JSON list of C-alpha atoms in Angstrom, two decimals:
[
{"chain": "A", "resi": 4, "resn": "ALA", "atom": "CA", "xyz": [8.87, 17.87, 3.84]},
{"chain": "A", "resi": 5, "resn": "GLN", "atom": "CA", "xyz": [6.76, 15.68, 1.62]},
{"chain": "A", "resi": 6, "resn": "LYS", "atom": "CA", "xyz": [4.35, 12.82, 2.07]},
{"chain": "A", "resi": 7, "resn": "VAL", "atom": "CA", "xyz": [2.32, 10.41, -0.05]},
{"chain": "A", "resi": 8, "resn": "THR", "atom": "CA", "xyz": [-0.80, 8.74, 1.31]},
{"chain": "A", "resi": 9, "resn": "GLN", "atom": "CA", "xyz": [-2.46, 5.69, -0.19]},
{"chain": "A", "resi": 10, "resn": "ALA", "atom": "CA", "xyz": [-5.35, 5.13, 2.17]},
{"chain": "A", "resi": 11, "resn": "GLN", "atom": "CA", "xyz": [-6.52, 1.92, 0.52]},
{"chain": "A", "resi": 12, "resn": "THR", "atom": "CA", "xyz": [-4.37, -0.87, 1.92]},
{"chain": "A", "resi": 13, "resn": "GLU", "atom": "CA", "xyz": [-6.11, -3.69, 0.05]},
{"chain": "A", "resi": 14, "resn": "ILE", "atom": "CA", "xyz": [-8.73, -3.83, -2.67]},
{"chain": "A", "resi": 15, "resn": "SER", "atom": "CA", "xyz": [-10.43, -6.90, -4.13]},
{"chain": "A", "resi": 16, "resn": "VAL", "atom": "CA", "xyz": [-12.48, -6.81, -7.29]},
{"chain": "A", "resi": 17, "resn": "VAL", "atom": "CA", "xyz": [-13.91, -9.36, -9.65]},
{"chain": "A", "resi": 18, "resn": "GLU", "atom": "CA", "xyz": [-12.47, -9.56, -13.13]},
{"chain": "A", "resi": 19, "resn": "LYS", "atom": "CA", "xyz": [-13.85, -6.98, -15.59]},
{"chain": "A", "resi": 20, "resn": "GLU", "atom": "CA", "xyz": [-14.76, -4.54, -12.84]},
{"chain": "A", "resi": 21, "resn": "ASP", "atom": "CA", "xyz": [-13.28, -1.04, -12.90]},
{"chain": "A", "resi": 22, "resn": "VAL", "atom": "CA", "xyz": [-11.14, -0.05, -9.95]},
{"chain": "A", "resi": 23, "resn": "THR", "atom": "CA", "xyz": [-9.62, 3.25, -8.81]},
{"chain": "A", "resi": 24, "resn": "LEU", "atom": "CA", "xyz": [-6.54, 3.49, -6.62]},
{"chain": "A", "resi": 25, "resn": "ASP", "atom": "CA", "xyz": [-6.28, 6.72, -4.65]},
{"chain": "A", "resi": 26, "resn": "CYS", "atom": "CA", "xyz": [-3.14, 8.76, -4.07]},
{"chain": "A", "resi": 27, "resn": "VAL", "atom": "CA", "xyz": [-2.95, 12.00, -2.09]},
{"chain": "A", "resi": 28, "resn": "TYR", "atom": "CA", "xyz": [0.32, 13.88, -1.70]},
{"chain": "A", "resi": 29, "resn": "GLU", "atom": "CA", "xyz": [1.77, 16.76, 0.30]},
{"chain": "A", "resi": 30, "resn": "THR", "atom": "CA", "xyz": [4.68, 18.96, -0.68]},
{"chain": "A", "resi": 31, "resn": "ARG", "atom": "CA", "xyz": [5.78, 22.55, -0.20]},
{"chain": "A", "resi": 32, "resn": "ASP", "atom": "CA", "xyz": [7.48, 22.49, -3.57]},
{"chain": "A", "resi": 33, "resn": "THR", "atom": "CA", "xyz": [5.81, 24.06, -6.59]},
{"chain": "A", "resi": 34, "resn": "THR", "atom": "CA", "xyz": [7.71, 21.87, -9.04]},
{"chain": "A", "resi": 35, "resn": "TYR", "atom": "CA", "xyz": [7.48, 18.15, -8.51]},
{"chain": "A", "resi": 36, "resn": "TYR", "atom": "CA", "xyz": [6.90, 14.85, -10.26]},
{"chain": "A", "resi": 37, "resn": "LEU", "atom": "CA", "xyz": [4.44, 12.11, -9.50]},
{"chain": "A", "resi": 38, "resn": "PHE", "atom": "CA", "xyz": [4.91, 8.47, -10.42]},
{"chain": "A", "resi": 39, "resn": "TRP", "atom": "CA", "xyz": [2.98, 5.23, -10.31]},
{"chain": "A", "resi": 40, "resn": "TYR", "atom": "CA", "xyz": [4.76, 1.88, -10.03]},
{"chain": "A", "resi": 41, "resn": "LYS", "atom": "CA", "xyz": [3.43, -1.67, -10.11]},
{"chain": "A", "resi": 42, "resn": "GLN", "atom": "CA", "xyz": [5.00, -4.42, -7.98]},
{"chain": "A", "resi": 43, "resn": "PRO", "atom": "CA", "xyz": [3.92, -7.91, -9.11]},
{"chain": "A", "resi": 44, "resn": "PRO", "atom": "CA", "xyz": [4.59, -10.92, -6.87]},
{"chain": "A", "resi": 45, "resn": "SER", "atom": "CA", "xyz": [8.05, -11.28, -8.42]},
{"chain": "A", "resi": 46, "resn": "GLY", "atom": "CA", "xyz": [9.08, -8.17, -6.47]},
{"chain": "A", "resi": 47, "resn": "GLU", "atom": "CA", "xyz": [10.46, -5.86, -9.15]},
{"chain": "A", "resi": 48, "resn": "LEU", "atom": "CA", "xyz": [8.86, -2.43, -9.35]},
{"chain": "A", "resi": 49, "resn": "VAL", "atom": "CA", "xyz": [7.67, -1.56, -12.83]},
{"chain": "A", "resi": 50, "resn": "PHE", "atom": "CA", "xyz": [7.32, 2.09, -13.84]},
{"chain": "A", "resi": 51, "resn": "LEU", "atom": "CA", "xyz": [3.85, 2.95, -15.17]},
{"chain": "A", "resi": 52, "resn": "ILE", "atom": "CA", "xyz": [3.59, 6.73, -15.54]},
{"chain": "A", "resi": 53, "resn": "ARG", "atom": "CA", "xyz": [5.15, 10.07, -14.66]},
{"chain": "A", "resi": 54, "resn": "ARG", "atom": "CA", "xyz": [3.33, 13.39, -14.35]},
{"chain": "A", "resi": 55, "resn": "ASN", "atom": "CA", "xyz": [4.87, 16.79, -13.66]},
{"chain": "A", "resi": 56, "resn": "SER", "atom": "CA", "xyz": [3.21, 19.41, -11.52]},
{"chain": "A", "resi": 57, "resn": "PHE", "atom": "CA", "xyz": [2.55, 21.73, -14.45]},
{"chain": "A", "resi": 58, "resn": "ASP", "atom": "CA", "xyz": [0.68, 19.20, -16.52]},
{"chain": "A", "resi": 59, "resn": "GLU", "atom": "CA", "xyz": [-2.82, 18.47, -15.27]},
{"chain": "A", "resi": 60, "resn": "GLN", "atom": "CA", "xyz": [-3.95, 16.65, -18.36]},
{"chain": "A", "resi": 61, "resn": "ASN", "atom": "CA", "xyz": [-5.43, 13.28, -17.66]},
{"chain": "A", "resi": 62, "resn": "GLU", "atom": "CA", "xyz": [-3.80, 10.38, -19.43]},
{"chain": "A", "resi": 63, "resn": "ILE", "atom": "CA", "xyz": [-5.10, 7.14, -20.81]},
{"chain": "A", "resi": 64, "resn": "SER", "atom": "CA", "xyz": [-3.00, 4.17, -21.83]},
{"chain": "A", "resi": 65, "resn": "GLY", "atom": "CA", "xyz": [-5.06, 1.20, -22.85]},
{"chain": "A", "resi": 66, "resn": "ARG", "atom": "CA", "xyz": [-7.05, 0.07, -19.81]},
{"chain": "A", "resi": 67, "resn": "TYR", "atom": "CA", "xyz": [-5.11, 2.42, -17.51]},
{"chain": "A", "resi": 68, "resn": "SER", "atom": "CA", "xyz": [-5.98, 6.05, -16.87]},
{"chain": "A", "resi": 69, "resn": "TRP", "atom": "CA", "xyz": [-4.70, 8.66, -14.47]},
{"chain": "A", "resi": 70, "resn": "ASN", "atom": "CA", "xyz": [-6.50, 11.67, -13.00]},
{"chain": "A", "resi": 71, "resn": "PHE", "atom": "CA", "xyz": [-4.21, 14.41, -11.66]},
{"chain": "A", "resi": 72, "resn": "GLN", "atom": "CA", "xyz": [-5.94, 17.18, -9.70]},
{"chain": "A", "resi": 73, "resn": "LYS", "atom": "CA", "xyz": [-3.62, 19.76, -8.23]},
{"chain": "A", "resi": 74, "resn": "SER", "atom": "CA", "xyz": [-6.49, 21.47, -6.36]},
{"chain": "A", "resi": 75, "resn": "THR", "atom": "CA", "xyz": [-7.00, 18.36, -4.23]},
{"chain": "A", "resi": 76, "resn": "SER", "atom": "CA", "xyz": [-3.37, 17.14, -4.36]},
{"chain": "A", "resi": 77, "resn": "SER", "atom": "CA", "xyz": [-4.47, 13.85, -5.80]},
{"chain": "A", "resi": 78, "resn": "PHE", "atom": "CA", "xyz": [-3.15, 11.59, -8.54]},
{"chain": "A", "resi": 79, "resn": "ASN", "atom": "CA", "xyz": [-5.58, 8.70, -8.85]},
{"chain": "A", "resi": 80, "resn": "PHE", "atom": "CA", "xyz": [-5.15, 5.61, -11.02]},
{"chain": "A", "resi": 81, "resn": "THR", "atom": "CA", "xyz": [-8.03, 3.76, -12.64]},
{"chain": "A", "resi": 82, "resn": "ILE", "atom": "CA", "xyz": [-7.93, 0.32, -14.23]},
{"chain": "A", "resi": 83, "resn": "THR", "atom": "CA", "xyz": [-10.84, -0.34, -16.55]},
{"chain": "A", "resi": 84, "resn": "ALA", "atom": "CA", "xyz": [-12.09, -3.89, -17.09]},
{"chain": "A", "resi": 85, "resn": "SER", "atom": "CA", "xyz": [-9.59, -5.34, -14.62]},
{"chain": "A", "resi": 86, "resn": "GLN", "atom": "CA", "xyz": [-7.84, -8.63, -15.31]},
{"chain": "A", "resi": 87, "resn": "VAL", "atom": "CA", "xyz": [-6.26, -11.22, -13.05]},
{"chain": "A", "resi": 88, "resn": "VAL", "atom": "CA", "xyz": [-2.82, -10.13, -14.31]},
{"chain": "A", "resi": 89, "resn": "ASP", "atom": "CA", "xyz": [-3.44, -6.71, -12.79]},
{"chain": "A", "resi": 90, "resn": "SER", "atom": "CA", "xyz": [-3.11, -8.24, -9.33]},
{"chain": "A", "resi": 91, "resn": "ALA", "atom": "CA", "xyz": [-0.14, -6.53, -7.70]},
{"chain": "A", "resi": 92, "resn": "VAL", "atom": "CA", "xyz": [0.87, -3.87, -5.23]},
{"chain": "A", "resi": 93, "resn": "TYR", "atom": "CA", "xyz": [0.66, -0.39, -6.71]},
{"chain": "A", "resi": 94, "resn": "PHE", "atom": "CA", "xyz": [2.77, 2.46, -5.38]},
{"chain": "A", "resi": 95, "resn": "CYS", "atom": "CA", "xyz": [2.35, 6.17, -5.87]},
{"chain": "A", "resi": 96, "resn": "ALA", "atom": "CA", "xyz": [5.52, 8.25, -5.44]},
{"chain": "A", "resi": 97, "resn": "LEU", "atom": "CA", "xyz": [6.51, 11.92, -5.36]},
{"chain": "A", "resi": 98, "resn": "ARG", "atom": "CA", "xyz": [9.78, 13.62, -6.14]},
{"chain": "A", "resi": 99, "resn": "SER", "atom": "CA", "xyz": [10.42, 17.31, -5.54]},
{"chain": "A", "resi": 100, "resn": "VAL", "atom": "CA", "xyz": [12.95, 19.42, -7.37]},
{"chain": "A", "resi": 101, "resn": "PHE", "atom": "CA", "xyz": [14.07, 22.17, -5.08]},
{"chain": "A", "resi": 102, "resn": "PHE", "atom": "CA", "xyz": [14.69, 20.46, -1.75]},
{"chain": "A", "resi": 103, "resn": "SER", "atom": "CA", "xyz": [18.22, 19.27, -1.07]},
{"chain": "A", "resi": 104, "resn": "GLY", "atom": "CA", "xyz": [19.65, 15.99, 0.14]},
{"chain": "A", "resi": 105, "resn": "SER", "atom": "CA", "xyz": [17.47, 12.98, 0.77]},
{"chain": "A", "resi": 106, "resn": "ALA", "atom": "CA", "xyz": [14.37, 15.21, 0.91]},
{"chain": "A", "resi": 107, "resn": "ARG", "atom": "CA", "xyz": [14.78, 15.64, -2.82]},
{"chain": "A", "resi": 108, "resn": "GLN", "atom": "CA", "xyz": [14.54, 11.94, -3.45]},
{"chain": "A", "resi": 109, "resn": "LEU", "atom": "CA", "xyz": [11.56, 9.77, -4.27]},
{"chain": "A", "resi": 110, "resn": "THR", "atom": "CA", "xyz": [8.96, 9.45, -1.50]},
{"chain": "A", "resi": 111, "resn": "PHE", "atom": "CA", "xyz": [6.68, 6.44, -1.75]},
{"chain": "A", "resi": 112, "resn": "GLY", "atom": "CA", "xyz": [3.22, 5.83, -0.43]},
{"chain": "A", "resi": 113, "resn": "SER", "atom": "CA", "xyz": [2.61, 2.62, 1.51]},
{"chain": "A", "resi": 114, "resn": "GLY", "atom": "CA", "xyz": [1.07, 0.91, -1.51]},
{"chain": "A", "resi": 115, "resn": "THR", "atom": "CA", "xyz": [-2.30, -0.63, -2.38]},
{"chain": "A", "resi": 116, "resn": "GLN", "atom": "CA", "xyz": [-2.56, -4.41, -2.77]},
{"chain": "A", "resi": 117, "resn": "LEU", "atom": "CA", "xyz": [-4.97, -5.05, -5.63]},
{"chain": "A", "resi": 118, "resn": "THR", "atom": "CA", "xyz": [-6.41, -8.53, -6.03]},
{"chain": "A", "resi": 119, "resn": "VAL", "atom": "CA", "xyz": [-8.45, -9.29, -9.11]},
{"chain": "A", "resi": 120, "resn": "LEU", "atom": "CA", "xyz": [-10.52, -12.44, -8.71]},
{"chain": "A", "resi": 121, "resn": "PRO", "atom": "CA", "xyz": [-11.47, -14.57, -11.72]},
{"chain": "B", "resi": 20, "resn": "ASP", "atom": "CA", "xyz": [19.26, -6.92, -22.35]},
{"chain": "B", "resi": 21, "resn": "GLY", "atom": "CA", "xyz": [19.76, -3.77, -20.30]},
{"chain": "B", "resi": 22, "resn": "GLY", "atom": "CA", "xyz": [18.71, -3.95, -16.69]},
{"chain": "B", "resi": 23, "resn": "ILE", "atom": "CA", "xyz": [19.56, -4.17, -13.04]},
{"chain": "B", "resi": 24, "resn": "THR", "atom": "CA", "xyz": [20.78, -7.39, -11.48]},
{"chain": "B", "resi": 25, "resn": "GLN", "atom": "CA", "xyz": [20.55, -7.99, -7.77]},
{"chain": "B", "resi": 26, "resn": "SER", "atom": "CA", "xyz": [22.11, -10.97, -6.06]},
{"chain": "B", "resi": 27, "resn": "PRO", "atom": "CA", "xyz": [21.53, -13.11, -4.22]},
{"chain": "B", "resi": 28, "resn": "LYS", "atom": "CA", "xyz": [17.75, -13.41, -4.37]},
{"chain": "B", "resi": 29, "resn": "TYR", "atom": "CA", "xyz": [17.64, -14.80, -0.82]},
{"chain": "B", "resi": 30, "resn": "LEU", "atom": "CA", "xyz": [20.19, -14.21, 1.92]},
{"chain": "B", "resi": 31, "resn": "PHE", "atom": "CA", "xyz": [20.44, -15.35, 5.50]},
{"chain": "B", "resi": 32, "resn": "ARG", "atom": "CA", "xyz": [22.44, -13.56, 8.16]},
{"chain": "B", "resi": 33, "resn": "LYS", "atom": "CA", "xyz": [23.68, -14.84, 11.46]},
{"chain": "B", "resi": 34, "resn": "GLU", "atom": "CA", "xyz": [23.75, -12.61, 14.50]},
{"chain": "B", "resi": 35, "resn": "GLY", "atom": "CA", "xyz": [26.78, -10.32, 14.52]},
{"chain": "B", "resi": 36, "resn": "GLN", "atom": "CA", "xyz": [27.57, -10.94, 10.87]},
{"chain": "B", "resi": 37, "resn": "ASN", "atom": "CA", "xyz": [27.96, -8.41, 8.07]},
{"chain": "B", "resi": 38, "resn": "VAL", "atom": "CA", "xyz": [26.46, -9.32, 4.71]},
{"chain": "B", "resi": 39, "resn": "THR", "atom": "CA", "xyz": [26.77, -7.63, 1.33]},
{"chain": "B", "resi": 40, "resn": "LEU", "atom": "CA", "xyz": [24.03, -7.34, -1.27]},
{"chain": "B", "resi": 41, "resn": "SER", "atom": "CA", "xyz": [25.12, -6.92, -4.86]},
{"chain": "B", "resi": 42, "resn": "CYS", "atom": "CA", "xyz": [23.59, -4.52, -7.38]},
{"chain": "B", "resi": 43, "resn": "GLU", "atom": "CA", "xyz": [24.86, -4.21, -10.96]},
{"chain": "B", "resi": 44, "resn": "GLN", "atom": "CA", "xyz": [23.35, -2.17, -13.80]},
{"chain": "B", "resi": 45, "resn": "ASN", "atom": "CA", "xyz": [24.21, -2.01, -17.49]},
{"chain": "B", "resi": 46, "resn": "LEU", "atom": "CA", "xyz": [21.90, 0.90, -18.32]},
{"chain": "B", "resi": 47, "resn": "ASN", "atom": "CA", "xyz": [24.73, 3.45, -18.12]},
{"chain": "B", "resi": 48, "resn": "HIS", "atom": "CA", "xyz": [22.79, 5.31, -15.46]},
{"chain": "B", "resi": 49, "resn": "ASP", "atom": "CA", "xyz": [24.60, 7.83, -13.27]},
{"chain": "B", "resi": 50, "resn": "ALA", "atom": "CA", "xyz": [22.37, 7.53, -10.20]},
{"chain": "B", "resi": 51, "resn": "MET", "atom": "CA", "xyz": [21.79, 4.45, -8.08]},
{"chain": "B", "resi": 52, "resn": "TYR", "atom": "CA", "xyz": [19.66, 3.85, -5.00]},
{"chain": "B", "resi": 53, "resn": "TRP", "atom": "CA", "xyz": [19.02, 1.33, -2.25]},
{"chain": "B", "resi": 54, "resn": "TYR", "atom": "CA", "xyz": [15.60, 0.93, -0.67]},
{"chain": "B", "resi": 55, "resn": "ARG", "atom": "CA", "xyz": [14.25, -1.18, 2.12]},
{"chain": "B", "resi": 56, "resn": "GLN", "atom": "CA", "xyz": [10.70, -2.56, 1.98]},
{"chain": "B", "resi": 57, "resn": "ASP", "atom": "CA", "xyz": [8.94, -3.97, 5.03]},
{"chain": "B", "resi": 58, "resn": "PRO", "atom": "CA", "xyz": [5.59, -5.81, 4.81]},
{"chain": "B", "resi": 59, "resn": "GLY", "atom": "CA", "xyz": [2.69, -3.47, 4.19]},
{"chain": "B", "resi": 60, "resn": "GLN", "atom": "CA", "xyz": [4.95, -0.47, 3.90]},
{"chain": "B", "resi": 61, "resn": "GLY", "atom": "CA", "xyz": [6.32, 1.64, 1.14]},
{"chain": "B", "resi": 62, "resn": "LEU", "atom": "CA", "xyz": [9.94, 1.83, 0.13]},
{"chain": "B", "resi": 63, "resn": "ARG", "atom": "CA", "xyz": [12.34, 3.73, 2.36]},
{"chain": "B", "resi": 64, "resn": "LEU", "atom": "CA", "xyz": [15.58, 5.15, 1.04]},
{"chain": "B", "resi": 65, "resn": "ILE", "atom": "CA", "xyz": [18.78, 3.80, 2.63]},
{"chain": "B", "resi": 66, "resn": "TYR", "atom": "CA", "xyz": [21.54, 5.33, 0.49]},
{"chain": "B", "resi": 67, "resn": "TYR", "atom": "CA", "xyz": [21.84, 6.92, -2.91]},
{"chain": "B", "resi": 68, "resn": "SER", "atom": "CA", "xyz": [24.64, 7.84, -5.26]},
{"chain": "B", "resi": 69, "resn": "GLN", "atom": "CA", "xyz": [24.40, 10.50, -7.96]},
{"chain": "B", "resi": 70, "resn": "ILE", "atom": "CA", "xyz": [27.85, 9.82, -9.39]},
{"chain": "B", "resi": 71, "resn": "VAL", "atom": "CA", "xyz": [30.81, 7.49, -9.08]},
{"chain": "B", "resi": 72, "resn": "ASN", "atom": "CA", "xyz": [32.83, 7.83, -5.86]},
{"chain": "B", "resi": 73, "resn": "ASP", "atom": "CA", "xyz": [30.07, 9.79, -4.16]},
{"chain": "B", "resi": 74, "resn": "PHE", "atom": "CA", "xyz": [27.09, 8.67, -2.11]},
{"chain": "B", "resi": 75, "resn": "GLN", "atom": "CA", "xyz": [24.67, 10.18, 0.39]},
{"chain": "B", "resi": 76, "resn": "LYS", "atom": "CA", "xyz": [22.67, 8.88, 3.32]},
{"chain": "B", "resi": 77, "resn": "GLY", "atom": "CA", "xyz": [18.97, 8.41, 2.88]},
{"chain": "B", "resi": 78, "resn": "ASP", "atom": "CA", "xyz": [16.30, 8.36, 5.55]},
{"chain": "B", "resi": 79, "resn": "ILE", "atom": "CA", "xyz": [17.36, 5.10, 7.24]},
{"chain": "B", "resi": 80, "resn": "ALA", "atom": "CA", "xyz": [21.13, 4.77, 6.71]},
{"chain": "B", "resi": 81, "resn": "GLU", "atom": "CA", "xyz": [22.05, 3.64, 10.23]},
{"chain": "B", "resi": 82, "resn": "GLY", "atom": "CA", "xyz": [23.50, 0.11, 10.24]},
{"chain": "B", "resi": 83, "resn": "TYR", "atom": "CA", "xyz": [24.19, 0.13, 6.50]},
{"chain": "B", "resi": 84, "resn": "SER", "atom": "CA", "xyz": [27.17, 1.06, 4.33]},
{"chain": "B", "resi": 85, "resn": "VAL", "atom": "CA", "xyz": [27.74, 1.39, 0.58]},
{"chain": "B", "resi": 86, "resn": "SER", "atom": "CA", "xyz": [30.47, 2.04, -1.94]},
{"chain": "B", "resi": 87, "resn": "ARG", "atom": "CA", "xyz": [30.40, 3.35, -5.51]},
{"chain": "B", "resi": 88, "resn": "GLU", "atom": "CA", "xyz": [33.75, 2.61, -7.07]},
{"chain": "B", "resi": 89, "resn": "LYS", "atom": "CA", "xyz": [32.33, 1.83, -10.50]},
{"chain": "B", "resi": 90, "resn": "LYS", "atom": "CA", "xyz": [29.43, 3.37, -12.36]},
{"chain": "B", "resi": 91, "resn": "GLU", "atom": "CA", "xyz": [27.69, 0.05, -12.83]},
{"chain": "B", "resi": 92, "resn": "SER", "atom": "CA", "xyz": [28.02, -1.27, -9.27]},
{"chain": "B", "resi": 93, "resn": "PHE", "atom": "CA", "xyz": [26.51, -0.13, -5.95]},
{"chain": "B", "resi": 94, "resn": "PRO", "atom": "CA", "xyz": [26.87, -2.84, -3.27]},
{"chain": "B", "resi": 95, "resn": "LEU", "atom": "CA", "xyz": [25.09, -2.52, 0.07]},
{"chain": "B", "resi": 96, "resn": "THR", "atom": "CA", "xyz": [26.54, -3.95, 3.29]},
{"chain": "B", "resi": 97, "resn": "VAL", "atom": "CA", "xyz": [24.16, -4.69, 6.12]},
{"chain": "B", "resi": 98, "resn": "THR", "atom": "CA", "xyz": [26.31, -4.48, 9.24]},
{"chain": "B", "resi": 99, "resn": "SER", "atom": "CA", "xyz": [25.83, -6.09, 12.62]},
{"chain": "B", "resi": 100, "resn": "ALA", "atom": "CA", "xyz": [24.79, -2.66, 13.88]},
{"chain": "B", "resi": 101, "resn": "GLN", "atom": "CA", "xyz": [21.52, -3.02, 11.97]},
{"chain": "B", "resi": 102, "resn": "LYS", "atom": "CA", "xyz": [19.39, -4.69, 14.64]},
{"chain": "B", "resi": 103, "resn": "ASN", "atom": "CA", "xyz": [16.36, -5.42, 12.51]},
{"chain": "B", "resi": 104, "resn": "PRO", "atom": "CA", "xyz": [17.69, -6.29, 9.05]},
{"chain": "B", "resi": 105, "resn": "THR", "atom": "CA", "xyz": [14.93, -8.69, 7.96]},
{"chain": "B", "resi": 106, "resn": "ALA", "atom": "CA", "xyz": [13.36, -7.02, 4.94]},
{"chain": "B", "resi": 107, "resn": "PHE", "atom": "CA", "xyz": [13.17, -6.93, 1.17]},
{"chain": "B", "resi": 108, "resn": "TYR", "atom": "CA", "xyz": [15.93, -4.80, -0.36]},
{"chain": "B", "resi": 109, "resn": "LEU", "atom": "CA", "xyz": [15.53, -3.13, -3.73]},
{"chain": "B", "resi": 110, "resn": "CYS", "atom": "CA", "xyz": [18.20, -1.49, -5.82]},
{"chain": "B", "resi": 111, "resn": "ALA", "atom": "CA", "xyz": [17.33, 1.08, -8.46]},
{"chain": "B", "resi": 112, "resn": "SER", "atom": "CA", "xyz": [19.03, 3.30, -10.98]},
{"chain": "B", "resi": 113, "resn": "SER", "atom": "CA", "xyz": [18.10, 6.34, -13.03]},
{"chain": "B", "resi": 114, "resn": "ILE", "atom": "CA", "xyz": [19.59, 8.76, -15.51]},
{"chain": "B", "resi": 115, "resn": "GLY", "atom": "CA", "xyz": [19.73, 11.36, -12.77]},
{"chain": "B", "resi": 116, "resn": "PRO", "atom": "CA", "xyz": [17.35, 14.32, -13.13]},
{"chain": "B", "resi": 117, "resn": "PRO", "atom": "CA", "xyz": [14.32, 14.22, -10.80]},
{"chain": "B", "resi": 118, "resn": "ASN", "atom": "CA", "xyz": [11.84, 13.85, -13.65]},
{"chain": "B", "resi": 119, "resn": "GLN", "atom": "CA", "xyz": [13.37, 10.56, -14.74]},
{"chain": "B", "resi": 120, "resn": "PRO", "atom": "CA", "xyz": [11.81, 7.31, -13.51]},
{"chain": "B", "resi": 121, "resn": "GLN", "atom": "CA", "xyz": [13.88, 4.87, -11.53]},
{"chain": "B", "resi": 122, "resn": "HIS", "atom": "CA", "xyz": [14.37, 1.34, -12.80]},
{"chain": "B", "resi": 123, "resn": "PHE", "atom": "CA", "xyz": [14.40, -1.45, -10.25]},
{"chain": "B", "resi": 124, "resn": "GLY", "atom": "CA", "xyz": [16.03, -4.81, -9.78]},
{"chain": "B", "resi": 125, "resn": "ASP", "atom": "CA", "xyz": [14.23, -7.96, -8.62]},
{"chain": "B", "resi": 126, "resn": "GLY", "atom": "CA", "xyz": [15.25, -7.47, -5.01]},
{"chain": "B", "resi": 127, "resn": "THR", "atom": "CA", "xyz": [17.02, -9.45, -2.30]},
{"chain": "B", "resi": 128, "resn": "ARG", "atom": "CA", "xyz": [15.13, -10.91, 0.64]},
{"chain": "B", "resi": 129, "resn": "LEU", "atom": "CA", "xyz": [17.27, -10.89, 3.78]},
{"chain": "B", "resi": 130, "resn": "SER", "atom": "CA", "xyz": [16.38, -12.99, 6.80]},
{"chain": "B", "resi": 131, "resn": "ILE", "atom": "CA", "xyz": [17.99, -13.62, 10.17]},
{"chain": "B", "resi": 132, "resn": "LEU", "atom": "CA", "xyz": [19.00, -17.14, 11.19]}
]
C-alpha cells in the first residue's frame, strides 16, 4: 500500500561539507504525512520534521533544510556545513490517513547511515 | 521529565523461553507502538494500541504478544514461537492522530543465548 525508499545506505562526508539525504515514497493516498527521524548511536529515534501532503513549502531550521516535491514523490533532507555530531542513521517515514489497520501506520525507509569525519 | 522508558536495555533469552520487554510513558499519550529493528533495516511494526484495553497486530506480529491494561504501559512478550528474536526493539507513543509524530524510547537489545 505504501513504501519509502532511501537508496543511500551509507554516506561519508568531511566536516563542513553539505550533504543531502534522499527519500522517495509511494502511496495511493492523497492525504499523508512525511517525517524525518534521527537515530544517534544511543538508539533512540529523535523526531526532526513533519510535512503534510498539502504543504509543499520547503523548510529551513538552522543547518537543516527539507525539500518536498510532490511531483517526484520526494522529501529530501539537506544538512549544511555538517558537523561530527550529525553522524547518525536518518530515517524517512510516511503515514497515510485513509487506509485502515496497520496500513495506516508509520512506514519507515531503511535508513541512511551518515558519517561526518573530522 | 516526560518521556518513554524501556527496560531492560539488554536482554538475553534462552531457547524456548518467553521474555517480556517493558515500556512505560508519562506523556499521557493515547497511542503506543512496538517496532523491531534489524541491522541495516528500517523499523517494522509489531503491535500498536490506540487506546487502553485495545491493541492491533502490525506487520510482523507472529511470535509476539502485548497487553494494554494501563494507559502508560505497553509491555511486549517475545514468545518461544518467535524463531529469530535477536533484534533491537523500540517502543513509541503518540497523541494519536496520524499527523502527530511518535516519540521513542531508548530501545531494548534482545539476544539469544
